[in-house]
């Protein structure tokens, strides 16, 4: 089911990123500019989620959704899932549509894949930092903070749930009313 949902999601994302070469999700190596931007954005988001998990006192390699294993930050990947769409996907889509990222100027082909060049990385880091500083409200109404703060908040809430002190409520974007 997850595979079907993922494929359907990325088919929908292709409607916005298709004009920039996106034909579906590819990684290791990314085959086009949007995939390169998504992969780089996910790596930056993972670092933030990993930090949130560790600061909350949890072990990043023991997860619920992702396969556990040595050097696989399963719990950080679990936490990251809540923020992929609102932080990375939305930002990458807007960056291409607004001309902040240009496949001809900010990417390079090498090693059988397509990667951000230095200028592209700087631009993506800048727009992701801007997105992480935007305010958002938790869907349960418990907190209003930036996306960066929300990632940390969810790490603390996850620790409380693991310790049996409270139920865990994931972060998600609410549908527009």
Short mmCIF file of C-alpha atoms in Angstrom, two decimals:
data_model
loop_
_atom_site.label_atom_id
_atom_site.label_comp_id
_atom_site.label_asym_id
_atom_site.label_seq_id
_atom_site.Cartn_x
_atom_site.Cartn_y
_atom_site.Cartn_z
CA UNK A 1 0.00 0.00 0.00
CA UNK A 2 2.79 2.40 0.86
CA UNK A 3 4.42 1.80 -2.50
CA UNK A 4 1.17 2.52 -4.34
CA UNK A 5 0.62 5.70 -2.32
CA UNK A 6 4.19 6.85 -2.92
CA UNK A 7 3.97 6.21 -6.66
CA UNK A 8 0.65 8.07 -6.85
CA UNK A 9 2.06 11.00 -4.86
CA UNK A 10 5.10 11.37 -7.10
CA UNK A 11 2.92 11.11 -10.21
CA UNK A 12 0.99 14.09 -8.83
CA UNK A 13 4.21 15.94 -8.05
CA UNK A 14 5.25 15.35 -11.66
CA UNK A 15 2.40 17.58 -12.78
CA UNK A 16 4.22 20.53 -11.18
CA UNK A 17 7.82 19.45 -11.75
CA UNK A 18 7.44 17.77 -15.16
CA UNK A 19 8.37 20.91 -17.10
CA UNK A 20 11.75 20.81 -15.30
CA UNK A 21 12.52 17.21 -16.29
CA UNK A 22 10.83 15.29 -13.46
CA UNK A 23 9.35 12.00 -14.62
CA UNK A 24 9.08 10.26 -11.24
CA UNK A 25 11.27 9.72 -8.21
CA UNK A 26 14.83 8.57 -8.86
CA UNK A 27 17.82 8.52 -6.53
CA UNK A 28 21.29 7.03 -6.24
CA UNK A 29 21.86 8.70 -8.62
CA UNK A 30 19.13 11.25 -9.28
CA UNK A 31 18.32 11.30 -13.00
CA UNK A 32 17.12 14.90 -13.27
CA UNK A 33 17.31 18.32 -11.65
CA UNK A 34 14.13 18.04 -9.51
CA UNK A 35 15.26 14.66 -8.14
CA UNK A 36 18.68 16.11 -7.33
CA UNK A 37 17.01 18.97 -5.44
CA UNK A 38 14.63 16.62 -3.59
CA UNK A 39 17.49 14.31 -2.58
CA UNK A 40 19.63 17.17 -1.32
CA UNK A 41 16.67 18.68 0.54
CA UNK A 42 15.83 15.32 2.13
CA UNK A 43 19.45 14.95 3.28
CA UNK A 44 19.30 18.35 4.98
CA UNK A 45 15.93 17.53 6.55
CA UNK A 46 17.26 14.18 7.79
CA UNK A 47 20.13 15.93 9.56
CA UNK A 48 17.64 18.17 11.36
CA UNK A 49 15.37 15.24 12.30
CA UNK A 50 18.38 13.24 13.49
CA UNK A 51 19.41 16.11 15.75
CA UNK A 52 15.87 16.42 17.13
CA UNK A 53 15.77 12.72 17.97
CA UNK A 54 19.17 12.75 19.67
CA UNK A 55 18.41 15.95 21.63
CA UNK A 56 15.17 14.34 22.82
CA UNK A 57 17.25 11.52 24.31
CA UNK A 58 16.29 8.84 21.80
CA UNK A 59 18.50 6.50 19.79
CA UNK A 60 18.25 7.44 16.10
CA UNK A 61 18.80 3.87 14.85
CA UNK A 62 15.79 2.30 16.61
CA UNK A 63 12.68 3.15 14.63
CA UNK A 64 9.09 2.20 14.00
CA UNK A 65 8.55 2.61 10.26
CA UNK A 66 12.01 2.25 8.75
CA UNK A 67 14.30 -0.77 8.85
CA UNK A 68 16.61 -0.77 11.83
CA UNK A 69 20.26 -1.45 11.31
CA UNK A 70 23.73 -0.32 12.07
CA UNK A 71 24.28 3.18 10.75
CA UNK A 72 20.67 3.50 9.56
CA UNK A 73 18.97 6.36 11.45
CA UNK A 74 15.55 4.64 11.34
CA UNK A 75 13.92 6.82 14.00
CA UNK A 76 15.24 10.02 12.42
CA UNK A 77 13.85 8.80 9.08
CA UNK A 78 10.52 8.12 10.81
CA UNK A 79 10.35 11.66 12.19
CA UNK A 80 11.50 13.11 8.88
CA UNK A 81 8.48 11.61 7.08
CA UNK A 82 6.16 14.14 8.74
CA UNK A 83 8.09 17.03 7.22
CA UNK A 84 9.06 15.84 3.73
CA UNK A 85 6.08 17.37 1.98
CA UNK A 86 5.62 20.63 3.89
CA UNK A 87 9.30 21.47 4.12
CA UNK A 88 11.18 19.92 1.18
CA UNK A 89 8.64 19.06 -1.52
CA UNK A 90 6.76 22.36 -1.31
CA UNK A 91 10.02 24.31 -1.26
CA UNK A 92 11.55 22.47 -4.22
CA UNK A 93 8.35 22.83 -6.26
CA UNK A 94 8.20 26.58 -5.58
CA UNK A 95 11.93 27.02 -6.24
CA UNK A 96 11.55 25.62 -9.75
CA UNK A 97 8.27 27.36 -10.52
CA UNK A 98 9.58 30.74 -9.31
CA UNK A 99 12.89 30.39 -11.18
CA UNK A 100 15.05 30.19 -8.06
CA UNK A 101 16.36 26.86 -9.37
CA UNK A 102 17.02 26.50 -13.08
CA UNK A 103 17.99 23.08 -14.51
CA UNK A 104 20.35 24.73 -17.02
CA UNK A 105 22.16 26.94 -14.48
CA UNK A 106 22.13 25.16 -11.12
CA UNK A 107 22.72 21.49 -11.95
CA UNK A 108 25.40 19.38 -13.59
CA UNK A 109 25.51 15.87 -15.01
CA UNK A 110 28.27 13.63 -13.67
CA UNK A 111 28.79 10.01 -12.72
CA UNK A 112 25.60 8.90 -14.45
CA UNK A 113 23.41 11.29 -12.47
CA UNK A 114 22.38 14.92 -12.13
CA UNK A 115 23.50 16.95 -9.13
CA UNK A 116 23.21 20.48 -7.79
CA UNK A 117 26.26 22.62 -8.52
CA UNK A 118 27.64 24.97 -5.87
CA UNK A 119 25.33 27.82 -6.86
CA UNK A 120 22.33 25.50 -6.86
CA UNK A 121 23.17 24.13 -3.41
CA UNK A 122 23.46 27.65 -2.02
CA UNK A 123 20.11 28.64 -3.50
CA UNK A 124 18.36 25.52 -2.21
CA UNK A 125 19.86 25.90 1.27
CA UNK A 126 18.68 29.53 1.33
CA UNK A 127 15.08 28.74 0.36
CA UNK A 128 14.94 25.74 2.71
CA UNK A 129 16.22 27.92 5.57
CA UNK A 130 13.49 30.43 4.76
CA UNK A 131 10.86 27.67 4.81
CA UNK A 132 12.18 26.28 8.12
CA UNK A 133 11.74 29.77 9.63
CA UNK A 134 8.08 30.06 8.60
CA UNK A 135 5.51 29.69 11.36
CA UNK A 136 3.17 26.76 11.48
CA UNK A 137 0.59 25.42 13.94
CA UNK A 138 0.49 21.81 15.07
CA UNK A 139 -2.77 20.22 13.83
CA UNK A 140 -3.80 19.37 17.41
CA UNK A 141 -3.48 23.05 18.36
CA UNK A 142 -0.81 22.37 20.99
CA UNK A 143 1.95 24.53 19.54
CA UNK A 144 2.69 27.35 17.12
CA UNK A 145 6.30 27.70 16.07
CA UNK A 146 8.53 27.59 13.02
CA UNK A 147 8.95 24.40 10.99
CA UNK A 148 12.44 24.10 12.54
CA UNK A 149 10.93 24.41 16.00
CA UNK A 150 8.18 21.95 15.11
CA UNK A 151 10.72 19.29 14.16
CA UNK A 152 12.37 19.68 17.56
CA UNK A 153 8.97 19.74 19.28
CA UNK A 154 7.96 16.50 17.57
CA UNK A 155 11.23 14.91 18.72
CA UNK A 156 10.34 15.78 22.34
CA UNK A 157 6.77 14.52 21.86
CA UNK A 158 8.09 11.29 20.36
CA UNK A 159 10.31 10.76 23.42
CA UNK A 160 7.32 11.36 25.71
CA UNK A 161 5.31 8.78 23.76
CA UNK A 162 8.12 6.20 23.89
CA UNK A 163 8.36 6.75 27.65
CA UNK A 164 4.59 6.28 27.99
CA UNK A 165 3.90 9.81 29.23
CA UNK A 166 1.55 10.84 26.41
CA UNK A 167 0.13 9.76 23.09
CA UNK A 168 1.97 10.78 19.95
CA UNK A 169 0.22 12.99 17.41
CA UNK A 170 2.10 13.37 14.13
CA UNK A 171 2.50 16.66 12.37
CA UNK A 172 0.68 17.03 9.05
CA UNK A 173 -0.53 19.81 6.84
CA UNK A 174 -4.17 20.59 7.30
CA UNK A 175 -6.33 20.90 4.22
CA UNK A 176 -7.23 24.44 3.28
CA UNK A 177 -10.68 25.45 4.37
#
